[in-house]
Amino acid sequence: MAQETFTFSPSALRSLRLQRELLEQEDRQRALARESATRRFLPTAPRPPPAPRRRPQYCRDPAVHNALYAGDLLRIKSIFRDETTTNLVMETVSEELVWSPEQGLWVLSPRRQQTSALRIATGRGFSDCARHLLLRGAEVDAVVGGRAPLHDSVAAPHPDCTRLLLAFGADPNVLSAEGWAPLHLCTAPDSLPCAELLLAHGARVNLGTRERQVTALHVAARQGLVAHLELYLRHGADPSHRNHQGETPLNAACAAAERPEDSGRYYRVVERLLSAGADPRAAGRKDHTPLHNVCGNGQAELAGLLLSHGADVTVTNCAGYTPMDCALHAVEEYRHRRPEETIALLLRHGAGPVHPKMLKFCCRHPPALELVLNTYDRVPPAHTWVEAVSPELWEEHRDFYSSAVAMAGQPRRLQHLARCAIRCHLGTRCHVAVPKLALPPALRHYLQLPLQGVIS
């Protein structure tokens, strides 16, 4: 009556409207509380028969879709006025090319995509529109088109919409059609507030996806999200949890550390996982250990970190390859990242001579080939690798390649044989014992296989 009798300013009208929406929200929450109390204190009361499942109704009107995608609050309020309209399934049909084996050609086939009004609003950060839909009865956990609104809000991410959905009772562990919980979709650095909200409202940090059993810690480790990883560990995430392929979060991080510009954040991720108790020897997919993965990615710093925490240089994967074999396979791809540093690290921690057939993988990078050849007491025949060296590269490094071919099959100097014997005796203790030997500095340096540019 007051609005019809007196003149109100726009701000006053806005305040009244917000107050009315808050009162409606409180009424809904009180009703839910009464229902919960009835179930708790009157367990013997007969339960009402379940309501028949409502048949979904579809909306294919482009005007309605446009209002939602544009976040047009006034039009949304005029369209979505009750529970029936707010829970309409928004469906679009588009034509796409698919291969028809029967006809032997590509044909146009209709592709249907479904979503809900609440999914569209929360996925685009239209919190005012989402609030209106929720107040008008939108189902907060409805999985339409494979996802619930909470999945879209955290994947975007839009923390305001995530907070709104959780305030209206959204299940923080709701699963998508593919078996992913909202916490699994926090894959970007700016999704950290969403992850914090989910955990504060009861998200299970060790919940695995339905089929692959990937946890949020796996996701954070694979994406190199240091802040997310620390958040999950504080909430009790298990660093030893394995997915269906046997991979731990440490395996996931080491496998994903491929680009040189990402090495810094993956180093912090691996360091944090190791300090939390992750096993550096845990073998995952195809029996790759974390050391296999970082050697195959040309990550010398990560290899050194894993070796300092007890990684094994002698273990083999399902193909029979050691971490050294993986490092040699990666030499050609990562020549610009000094792969000889990774090889030297492995040798200092007890890696022995490789099979001569592996020399062809490192022969086009002289520093790597020199290190590997110096692990033998007799240089293997050159026919296993010499044909892989291009004439241009041979001309550029003529002295080195000529010396390597000349020494093939020949006995090495007594000094080198003594070096090989000492290193073989020390084994995995080389990196610790050699610097402590009571020898002249020049001899200690010689024992560490310095690069000289020739094989003698």
Tab-separated table of C-alpha atoms in Angstrom:
chain	number	residue	atom	x	y	z
A	1	MET	CA	0.000	0.000	0.000
A	2	ALA	CA	2.814	2.391	0.803
A	3	GLN	CA	4.166	2.149	-2.735
A	4	GLU	CA	0.733	3.086	-4.115
A	5	THR	CA	0.152	6.033	-1.754
A	6	PHE	CA	3.524	7.761	-1.443
A	7	THR	CA	6.245	8.760	-3.856
A	8	PHE	CA	9.468	6.768	-3.449
A	9	SER	CA	12.891	7.454	-4.927
A	10	PRO	CA	14.442	4.791	-7.194
A	11	SER	CA	16.905	3.806	-4.455
A	12	ALA	CA	14.078	3.357	-1.946
A	13	LEU	CA	12.145	1.194	-4.394
A	14	ARG	CA	15.276	-0.846	-4.984
A	15	SER	CA	15.687	-1.362	-1.230
A	16	LEU	CA	12.076	-2.482	-0.890
A	17	ARG	CA	12.471	-4.928	-3.739
A	18	LEU	CA	15.654	-6.419	-2.241
A	19	GLN	CA	13.957	-6.652	1.160
A	20	ARG	CA	11.044	-8.546	-0.376
A	21	GLU	CA	13.437	-11.002	-2.088
A	22	LEU	CA	15.300	-11.567	1.192
A	23	LEU	CA	12.036	-12.257	3.008
A	24	GLU	CA	11.047	-14.773	0.355
A	25	GLN	CA	14.452	-16.461	0.699
A	26	GLU	CA	14.041	-16.630	4.510
A	27	ASP	CA	10.597	-18.190	4.084
A	28	ARG	CA	12.059	-20.892	1.840
A	29	GLN	CA	14.882	-21.591	4.312
A	30	ARG	CA	12.433	-21.817	7.256
A	31	ALA	CA	10.321	-24.277	5.296
A	32	LEU	CA	13.371	-26.435	4.612
A	33	ALA	CA	14.368	-26.267	8.285
A	34	ARG	CA	10.869	-27.356	9.393
A	35	GLU	CA	10.961	-30.271	6.981
A	36	SER	CA	14.419	-31.320	8.224
A	37	ALA	CA	13.315	-31.086	11.875
A	38	THR	CA	10.255	-33.197	11.170
A	39	ARG	CA	12.389	-35.943	9.640
A	40	ARG	CA	14.839	-35.823	12.577
A	41	PHE	CA	12.445	-35.881	15.520
A	42	LEU	CA	9.563	-37.889	14.055
A	43	PRO	CA	11.294	-40.834	12.388
A	44	THR	CA	8.269	-43.075	12.753
A	45	ALA	CA	5.954	-40.714	10.952
A	46	PRO	CA	4.884	-42.179	7.623
A	47	ARG	CA	6.728	-40.634	4.734
A	48	PRO	CA	4.614	-39.115	2.022
A	49	PRO	CA	4.769	-40.981	-1.274
A	50	PRO	CA	7.452	-39.616	-3.592
A	51	ALA	CA	6.196	-37.043	-6.009
A	52	PRO	CA	6.009	-38.308	-9.555
A	53	ARG	CA	9.002	-37.288	-11.589
A	54	ARG	CA	8.175	-34.225	-13.556
A	55	ARG	CA	8.521	-34.571	-17.276
A	56	PRO	CA	11.073	-32.009	-18.518
A	57	GLN	CA	9.765	-29.150	-20.590
A	58	TYR	CA	11.937	-27.616	-23.270
A	59	CYS	CA	12.489	-24.068	-24.421
A	60	ARG	CA	13.910	-23.490	-27.887
A	61	ASP	CA	12.989	-19.816	-28.180
A	62	PRO	CA	16.095	-17.819	-29.245
A	63	ALA	CA	14.711	-14.692	-27.600
A	64	VAL	CA	14.647	-16.430	-24.220
A	65	HIS	CA	18.122	-17.828	-24.784
A	66	ASN	CA	19.462	-14.392	-25.744
A	67	ALA	CA	18.002	-12.814	-22.600
A	68	LEU	CA	19.846	-15.382	-20.476
A	69	TYR	CA	23.148	-15.165	-22.322
A	70	ALA	CA	23.040	-11.359	-22.195
A	71	GLY	CA	22.098	-11.272	-18.504
A	72	ASP	CA	19.067	-9.071	-19.194
A	73	LEU	CA	17.563	-9.013	-15.695
A	74	LEU	CA	14.365	-7.165	-16.621
A	75	ARG	CA	13.487	-9.587	-19.403
A	76	ILE	CA	14.446	-12.565	-17.242
A	77	LYS	CA	12.103	-11.350	-14.516
A	78	SER	CA	9.287	-11.026	-17.016
A	79	ILE	CA	9.886	-14.530	-18.435
A	80	PHE	CA	10.804	-16.637	-15.402
A	81	ARG	CA	8.071	-16.065	-12.846
A	82	ASP	CA	7.488	-19.468	-11.260
A	83	GLU	CA	9.036	-22.868	-10.635
A	84	THR	CA	7.821	-24.265	-13.943
A	85	THR	CA	9.469	-21.644	-16.114
A	86	THR	CA	12.718	-21.426	-14.118
A	87	ASN	CA	13.278	-25.170	-14.578
A	88	LEU	CA	12.735	-25.257	-18.326
A	89	VAL	CA	15.420	-27.115	-20.275
A	90	MET	CA	17.105	-24.709	-22.682
A	91	GLU	CA	17.752	-26.632	-25.889
A	92	THR	CA	19.614	-25.579	-29.006
A	93	VAL	CA	19.956	-27.539	-32.222
A	94	SER	CA	22.879	-27.008	-34.583
A	95	GLU	CA	24.082	-28.822	-37.671
A	96	GLU	CA	27.505	-30.456	-37.666
A	97	LEU	CA	29.424	-32.628	-40.113
A	98	VAL	CA	29.691	-36.297	-39.135
A	99	TRP	CA	31.144	-39.238	-41.036
A	100	SER	CA	28.559	-41.714	-42.325
A	101	PRO	CA	30.145	-45.169	-42.868
A	102	GLU	CA	27.020	-46.363	-44.692
A	103	GLN	CA	27.165	-43.565	-47.265
A	104	GLY	CA	30.936	-43.203	-47.243
A	105	LEU	CA	30.840	-39.409	-46.947
A	106	TRP	CA	30.432	-36.527	-44.523
A	107	VAL	CA	26.825	-35.549	-43.838
A	108	LEU	CA	25.124	-32.832	-41.806
A	109	SER	CA	23.593	-34.155	-38.612
A	110	PRO	CA	21.600	-32.249	-35.981
A	111	ARG	CA	23.390	-31.804	-32.668
A	112	ARG	CA	21.293	-31.056	-29.608
A	113	GLN	CA	22.727	-29.219	-26.632
A	114	GLN	CA	20.852	-28.802	-23.393
A	115	THR	CA	21.365	-26.586	-20.383
A	116	SER	CA	19.301	-24.767	-17.787
A	117	ALA	CA	18.575	-21.109	-17.146
A	118	LEU	CA	20.447	-21.291	-13.854
A	119	ARG	CA	23.468	-22.904	-15.532
A	120	ILE	CA	23.637	-20.111	-18.094
A	121	ALA	CA	23.359	-17.373	-15.469
A	122	THR	CA	25.940	-18.822	-13.067
A	123	GLY	CA	28.321	-19.859	-15.829
A	124	ARG	CA	28.471	-16.256	-17.046
A	125	GLY	CA	28.607	-14.571	-13.673
A	126	PHE	CA	25.115	-13.012	-13.742
A	127	SER	CA	24.558	-13.301	-10.001
A	128	ASP	CA	21.466	-11.022	-9.962
A	129	CYS	CA	19.801	-13.179	-12.613
A	130	ALA	CA	20.794	-16.337	-10.752
A	131	ARG	CA	19.336	-14.972	-7.503
A	132	HIS	CA	16.029	-14.219	-9.204
A	133	LEU	CA	15.866	-17.738	-10.678
A	134	LEU	CA	16.643	-19.336	-7.316
A	135	LEU	CA	13.998	-17.256	-5.553
A	136	ARG	CA	11.503	-18.368	-8.178
A	137	GLY	CA	12.195	-22.055	-7.546
A	138	ALA	CA	15.076	-23.043	-9.815
A	139	GLU	CA	16.498	-26.436	-8.801
A	140	VAL	CA	19.949	-25.639	-7.473
A	141	ASP	CA	21.426	-29.121	-8.057
A	142	ALA	CA	19.651	-30.048	-11.294
A	143	VAL	CA	22.081	-31.775	-13.664
A	144	VAL	CA	20.968	-30.645	-17.119
A	145	GLY	CA	23.118	-31.266	-20.171
A	146	GLY	CA	25.651	-33.147	-18.059
A	147	ARG	CA	26.391	-30.484	-15.442
A	148	ALA	CA	24.879	-28.733	-12.451
A	149	PRO	CA	25.050	-24.918	-12.044
A	150	LEU	CA	27.834	-25.274	-9.462
A	151	HIS	CA	30.068	-26.970	-12.049
A	152	ASP	CA	29.720	-24.028	-14.431
A	153	SER	CA	30.279	-21.364	-11.794
A	154	VAL	CA	33.579	-22.843	-10.582
A	155	ALA	CA	34.821	-23.745	-14.057
A	156	ALA	CA	34.313	-20.153	-15.287
A	157	PRO	CA	35.209	-19.194	-12.474
A	158	HIS	CA	32.670	-16.858	-10.818
A	159	PRO	CA	33.085	-16.899	-7.004
A	160	ASP	CA	30.011	-14.687	-6.429
A	161	CYS	CA	27.782	-17.199	-8.181
A	162	THR	CA	29.465	-20.086	-6.366
A	163	ARG	CA	28.792	-18.368	-3.038
A	164	LEU	CA	25.173	-17.734	-4.023
A	165	LEU	CA	24.538	-21.341	-5.035
A	166	LEU	CA	26.068	-22.707	-1.844
A	167	ALA	CA	23.971	-20.263	0.212
A	168	PHE	CA	20.872	-21.739	-1.443
A	169	GLY	CA	21.918	-25.251	-0.440
A	170	ALA	CA	23.847	-26.498	-3.464
A	171	ASP	CA	25.624	-29.801	-2.870
A	172	PRO	CA	29.399	-29.109	-3.016
A	173	ASN	CA	29.962	-32.741	-4.026
A	174	VAL	CA	27.355	-32.954	-6.793
A	175	LEU	CA	28.644	-35.092	-9.659
A	176	SER	CA	28.364	-34.262	-13.332
A	177	ALA	CA	27.263	-36.835	-15.875
A	178	GLU	CA	30.951	-37.679	-16.368
A	179	GLY	CA	31.464	-38.134	-12.629
A	180	TRP	CA	33.312	-34.890	-11.858
A	181	ALA	CA	32.684	-32.910	-8.680
A	182	PRO	CA	32.915	-29.080	-8.693
A	183	LEU	CA	36.291	-29.179	-6.936
A	184	HIS	CA	37.728	-31.140	-9.880
A	185	LEU	CA	36.866	-28.228	-12.193
A	186	CYS	CA	38.942	-25.655	-10.304
A	187	THR	CA	41.663	-25.740	-12.948
A	188	ALA	CA	42.654	-22.079	-13.282
A	189	PRO	CA	44.676	-19.917	-10.863
A	190	ASP	CA	41.742	-17.528	-10.342
A	191	SER	CA	39.477	-20.411	-9.280
A	192	LEU	CA	41.124	-20.495	-5.836
A	193	PRO	CA	38.276	-18.523	-4.132
A	194	CYS	CA	35.790	-21.050	-5.539
A	195	ALA	CA	37.849	-23.937	-4.161
A	196	GLU	CA	37.947	-22.244	-0.755
A	197	LEU	CA	34.159	-21.788	-0.786
A	198	LEU	CA	33.560	-25.414	-1.750
A	199	LEU	CA	35.802	-26.729	1.027
A	200	ALA	CA	34.208	-24.378	3.562
A	201	HIS	CA	30.794	-25.849	2.670
A	202	GLY	CA	31.821	-29.483	2.993
A	203	ALA	CA	33.439	-30.494	-0.297
A	204	ARG	CA	35.312	-33.789	0.085
A	205	VAL	CA	38.916	-33.069	-0.788
A	206	ASN	CA	39.794	-36.738	-1.449
A	207	LEU	CA	36.722	-37.479	-3.557
A	208	GLY	CA	37.755	-39.148	-6.814
A	209	THR	CA	36.034	-38.878	-10.162
A	210	ARG	CA	33.627	-41.710	-10.885
A	211	GLU	CA	35.664	-43.620	-13.451
A	212	ARG	CA	39.277	-42.451	-13.257
A	213	GLN	CA	39.431	-41.768	-9.484
A	214	VAL	CA	41.223	-38.462	-10.059
A	215	THR	CA	41.201	-36.235	-6.969
A	216	ALA	CA	41.379	-32.458	-6.717
A	217	LEU	CA	45.028	-32.835	-5.690
A	218	HIS	CA	45.740	-34.669	-8.961
A	219	VAL	CA	44.131	-31.807	-10.877
A	220	ALA	CA	46.049	-29.092	-9.015
A	221	ALA	CA	49.339	-30.971	-9.449
A	222	ARG	CA	48.772	-31.539	-13.166
A	223	GLN	CA	47.898	-27.871	-13.723
A	224	GLY	CA	50.803	-26.615	-11.611
A	225	LEU	CA	48.506	-24.740	-9.204
A	226	VAL	CA	50.684	-24.176	-6.146
A	227	ALA	CA	48.087	-22.261	-4.077
A	228	HIS	CA	45.366	-24.838	-4.775
A	229	LEU	CA	47.717	-27.662	-3.854
A	230	GLU	CA	48.638	-26.069	-0.536
A	231	LEU	CA	44.948	-25.412	0.194
A	232	TYR	CA	44.025	-29.059	-0.419
A	233	LEU	CA	46.917	-30.351	1.676
A	234	ARG	CA	45.807	-28.133	4.571
A	235	HIS	CA	42.360	-29.728	4.294
A	236	GLY	CA	43.735	-33.250	4.498
A	237	ALA	CA	44.350	-34.188	0.861
A	238	ASP	CA	46.210	-37.484	0.504
A	239	PRO	CA	49.415	-37.098	-1.581
A	240	SER	CA	49.656	-40.897	-1.957
A	241	HIS	CA	46.171	-41.353	-3.458
A	242	ARG	CA	46.346	-43.240	-6.767
A	243	ASN	CA	43.975	-42.930	-9.708
A	244	HIS	CA	42.807	-45.951	-11.686
A	245	GLN	CA	46.121	-45.971	-13.611
A	246	GLY	CA	48.103	-45.998	-10.379
A	247	GLU	CA	49.310	-42.402	-10.687
A	248	THR	CA	49.831	-40.226	-7.631
A	249	PRO	CA	49.620	-36.414	-7.743
A	250	LEU	CA	53.438	-36.393	-7.920
A	251	ASN	CA	53.314	-38.535	-11.074
A	252	ALA	CA	50.750	-36.151	-12.545
A	253	ALA	CA	52.864	-33.057	-11.832
A	254	CYS	CA	56.072	-34.552	-13.235
A	255	ALA	CA	54.336	-35.775	-16.381
A	256	ALA	CA	52.788	-32.347	-17.025
A	257	ALA	CA	56.005	-30.331	-16.518
A	258	GLU	CA	56.870	-30.021	-20.204
A	259	ARG	CA	57.337	-26.353	-21.105
A	260	PRO	CA	60.464	-24.556	-19.848
A	261	GLU	CA	58.441	-21.487	-18.823
A	262	ASP	CA	56.425	-23.644	-16.408
A	263	SER	CA	59.398	-25.275	-14.694
A	264	GLY	CA	59.374	-22.815	-11.770
A	265	ARG	CA	55.822	-23.455	-10.609
A	266	TYR	CA	56.078	-27.216	-11.159
A	267	TYR	CA	59.265	-27.199	-9.099
A	268	ARG	CA	57.288	-25.640	-6.216
A	269	VAL	CA	54.478	-28.167	-6.697
A	270	VAL	CA	56.861	-31.138	-6.632
A	271	GLU	CA	58.763	-29.702	-3.677
A	272	ARG	CA	55.520	-29.244	-1.711
A	273	LEU	CA	54.288	-32.760	-2.512
A	274	LEU	CA	57.587	-34.308	-1.471
A	275	SER	CA	57.548	-32.388	1.809
A	276	ALA	CA	54.001	-33.699	2.388
A	277	GLY	CA	55.213	-37.281	2.089
A	278	ALA	CA	54.765	-38.128	-1.588
A	279	ASP	CA	56.783	-41.153	-2.698
A	280	PRO	CA	59.369	-40.221	-5.390
A	281	ARG	CA	59.567	-43.903	-6.417
A	282	ALA	CA	55.839	-44.457	-6.990
A	283	ALA	CA	55.300	-45.949	-10.449
A	284	GLY	CA	52.192	-44.874	-12.341
A	285	ARG	CA	50.976	-45.274	-15.896
A	286	LYS	CA	53.186	-47.667	-17.911
A	287	ASP	CA	55.308	-48.046	-14.748
A	288	HIS	CA	56.745	-44.553	-15.198
A	289	THR	CA	58.138	-43.138	-11.974
A	290	PRO	CA	58.265	-39.365	-11.474
A	291	LEU	CA	61.964	-39.520	-12.422
A	292	HIS	CA	61.108	-41.201	-15.739
A	293	ASN	CA	58.680	-38.372	-16.460
A	294	VAL	CA	60.949	-35.420	-15.693
A	295	CYS	CA	63.877	-37.009	-17.565
A	296	GLY	CA	61.626	-37.516	-20.570
A	297	ASN	CA	60.628	-33.842	-20.329
A	298	GLY	CA	64.198	-32.555	-20.094
A	299	GLN	CA	63.691	-31.077	-16.607
A	300	ALA	CA	67.116	-31.168	-14.957
A	301	GLU	CA	66.087	-29.168	-11.864
A	302	LEU	CA	63.140	-31.448	-11.152
A	303	ALA	CA	65.363	-34.491	-11.674
A	304	GLY	CA	67.805	-33.129	-9.115
A	305	LEU	CA	64.971	-32.488	-6.639
A	306	LEU	CA	63.632	-36.025	-6.990
A	307	LEU	CA	67.100	-37.556	-6.721
A	308	SER	CA	67.759	-35.595	-3.529
A	309	HIS	CA	64.617	-37.225	-2.057
A	310	GLY	CA	65.635	-40.778	-2.917
A	311	ALA	CA	64.439	-41.396	-6.478
A	312	ASP	CA	65.892	-44.566	-8.008
A	313	VAL	CA	67.968	-44.188	-11.210
A	314	THR	CA	68.034	-47.934	-11.926
A	315	VAL	CA	64.291	-48.762	-11.974
A	316	THR	CA	62.762	-49.648	-15.360
A	317	ASN	CA	59.331	-48.924	-16.805
A	318	CYS	CA	57.097	-51.385	-18.659
A	319	ALA	CA	59.234	-50.980	-21.812
A	320	GLY	CA	62.434	-51.772	-19.918
A	321	TYR	CA	63.702	-48.162	-20.024
A	322	THR	CA	65.524	-46.542	-17.113
A	323	PRO	CA	65.344	-42.792	-16.395
A	324	MET	CA	68.647	-42.468	-18.289
A	325	ASP	CA	67.071	-44.080	-21.350
A	326	CYS	CA	64.192	-41.569	-21.133
A	327	ALA	CA	66.698	-38.704	-20.847
A	328	LEU	CA	68.530	-39.909	-23.968
A	329	HIS	CA	65.273	-40.182	-25.911
A	330	ALA	CA	64.602	-36.527	-25.037
A	331	VAL	CA	68.013	-35.159	-26.069
A	332	GLU	CA	67.031	-34.266	-29.623
A	333	GLU	CA	63.793	-32.539	-28.599
A	334	TYR	CA	65.329	-30.566	-25.740
A	335	ARG	CA	68.788	-29.750	-27.154
A	336	HIS	CA	68.255	-26.059	-26.325
A	337	ARG	CA	67.712	-26.925	-22.625
A	338	ARG	CA	71.122	-28.493	-21.965
A	339	PRO	CA	70.038	-32.144	-21.645
A	340	GLU	CA	73.599	-33.053	-20.677
A	341	GLU	CA	72.826	-31.600	-17.221
A	342	THR	CA	70.133	-34.228	-16.650
A	343	ILE	CA	72.469	-36.974	-17.889
A	344	ALA	CA	75.267	-35.784	-15.577
A	345	LEU	CA	72.863	-35.784	-12.606
A	346	LEU	CA	71.803	-39.352	-13.288
A	347	LEU	CA	75.425	-40.467	-13.646
A	348	ARG	CA	76.371	-38.821	-10.334
A	349	HIS	CA	73.569	-40.777	-8.641
A	350	GLY	CA	74.689	-44.180	-9.887
A	351	ALA	CA	73.366	-44.579	-13.429
A	352	GLY	CA	75.576	-46.984	-15.349
A	353	PRO	CA	76.495	-47.352	-19.036
A	354	VAL	CA	73.535	-47.648	-21.398
A	355	HIS	CA	73.038	-50.178	-24.150
A	356	PRO	CA	75.039	-49.102	-27.261
A	357	LYS	CA	71.816	-48.922	-29.301
A	358	MET	CA	70.807	-45.881	-27.207
A	359	LEU	CA	73.771	-43.824	-28.490
A	360	LYS	CA	71.897	-42.923	-31.682
A	361	PHE	CA	69.464	-40.846	-29.590
A	362	CYS	CA	72.144	-38.514	-28.226
A	363	CYS	CA	74.788	-38.551	-30.975
A	364	ARG	CA	73.577	-35.270	-32.524
A	365	HIS	CA	74.365	-33.426	-29.292
A	366	PRO	CA	78.128	-33.813	-28.626
A	367	PRO	CA	78.071	-32.904	-24.881
A	368	ALA	CA	75.507	-35.633	-24.193
A	369	LEU	CA	77.341	-38.190	-26.313
A	370	GLU	CA	80.659	-37.414	-24.602
A	371	LEU	CA	79.185	-37.960	-21.140
A	372	VAL	CA	77.647	-41.285	-22.136
A	373	LEU	CA	80.783	-42.563	-23.910
A	374	ASN	CA	82.869	-41.759	-20.843
A	375	THR	CA	80.853	-44.240	-18.793
A	376	TYR	CA	82.372	-47.155	-20.777
A	377	ASP	CA	85.776	-48.658	-20.101
A	378	ARG	CA	85.913	-49.402	-23.848
A	379	VAL	CA	84.083	-47.175	-26.377
A	380	PRO	CA	81.440	-49.220	-28.262
A	381	PRO	CA	81.624	-49.564	-32.060
A	382	ALA	CA	80.600	-46.373	-33.843
A	383	HIS	CA	78.317	-48.043	-36.405
A	384	THR	CA	75.439	-47.873	-33.887
A	385	TRP	CA	75.293	-44.076	-34.133
A	386	VAL	CA	77.674	-42.560	-36.696
A	387	GLU	CA	75.219	-42.694	-39.617
A	388	ALA	CA	72.743	-40.549	-37.670
A	389	VAL	CA	75.188	-37.590	-37.626
A	390	SER	CA	74.635	-35.190	-40.501
A	391	PRO	CA	77.648	-34.006	-42.565
A	392	GLU	CA	77.046	-30.403	-41.429
A	393	LEU	CA	77.087	-31.388	-37.749
A	394	TRP	CA	80.165	-33.560	-38.272
A	395	GLU	CA	82.010	-30.650	-39.854
A	396	GLU	CA	80.994	-28.350	-37.012
A	397	HIS	CA	82.306	-30.767	-34.341
A	398	ARG	CA	84.970	-32.581	-36.387
A	399	ASP	CA	87.514	-32.933	-33.553
A	400	PHE	CA	85.019	-34.550	-31.199
A	401	TYR	CA	83.443	-36.965	-33.677
A	402	SER	CA	86.799	-37.951	-35.148
A	403	SER	CA	88.170	-38.761	-31.692
A	404	ALA	CA	85.051	-40.780	-30.797
A	405	VAL	CA	85.276	-42.872	-33.974
A	406	ALA	CA	89.029	-43.337	-33.566
A	407	MET	CA	88.592	-44.670	-30.013
A	408	ALA	CA	85.739	-47.032	-30.909
A	409	GLY	CA	86.682	-50.542	-29.808
A	410	GLN	CA	90.041	-49.353	-28.448
A	411	PRO	CA	91.164	-49.611	-24.793
A	412	ARG	CA	91.005	-46.345	-22.878
A	413	ARG	CA	93.819	-44.738	-20.917
A	414	LEU	CA	94.723	-46.154	-17.501
A	415	GLN	CA	93.563	-42.893	-15.903
A	416	HIS	CA	90.088	-43.327	-17.396
A	417	LEU	CA	89.931	-47.001	-16.383
A	418	ALA	CA	90.758	-45.997	-12.799
A	419	ARG	CA	87.989	-43.400	-12.950
A	420	CYS	CA	85.481	-46.006	-14.149
A	421	ALA	CA	86.509	-48.411	-11.376
A	422	ILE	CA	86.154	-45.792	-8.630
A	423	ARG	CA	82.761	-44.622	-9.899
A	424	CYS	CA	81.519	-48.206	-10.219
A	425	HIS	CA	82.607	-48.922	-6.640
A	426	LEU	CA	80.883	-45.813	-5.271
A	427	GLY	CA	77.688	-46.444	-7.272
A	428	THR	CA	74.768	-44.328	-6.036
A	429	ARG	CA	77.091	-42.577	-3.541
A	430	CYS	CA	79.131	-40.821	-6.245
A	431	HIS	CA	77.495	-37.446	-5.772
A	432	VAL	CA	78.204	-37.566	-2.015
A	433	ALA	CA	81.497	-39.431	-1.818
A	434	VAL	CA	83.551	-37.952	-4.674
A	435	PRO	CA	83.668	-34.384	-3.249
A	436	LYS	CA	84.882	-35.836	0.078
A	437	LEU	CA	87.745	-37.939	-1.315
A	438	ALA	CA	91.212	-36.946	-0.098
A	439	LEU	CA	92.442	-36.202	-3.607
A	440	PRO	CA	93.810	-33.124	-5.356
A	441	PRO	CA	90.989	-30.908	-6.677
A	442	ALA	CA	91.944	-31.659	-10.284
A	443	LEU	CA	91.467	-35.402	-9.721
A	444	ARG	CA	88.148	-34.923	-7.940
A	445	HIS	CA	86.999	-32.834	-10.876
A	446	TYR	CA	88.158	-35.537	-13.302
A	447	LEU	CA	86.124	-38.158	-11.420
A	448	GLN	CA	82.968	-36.106	-12.054
A	449	LEU	CA	83.206	-36.613	-15.842
A	450	PRO	CA	83.933	-33.037	-16.963
A	451	LEU	CA	83.324	-32.212	-20.622
A	452	GLN	CA	86.568	-31.922	-22.594
A	453	GLY	CA	85.339	-31.858	-26.191
A	454	VAL	CA	87.245	-35.016	-27.235
A	455	ILE	CA	87.327	-38.720	-26.379
A	456	SER	CA	90.788	-39.896	-25.326
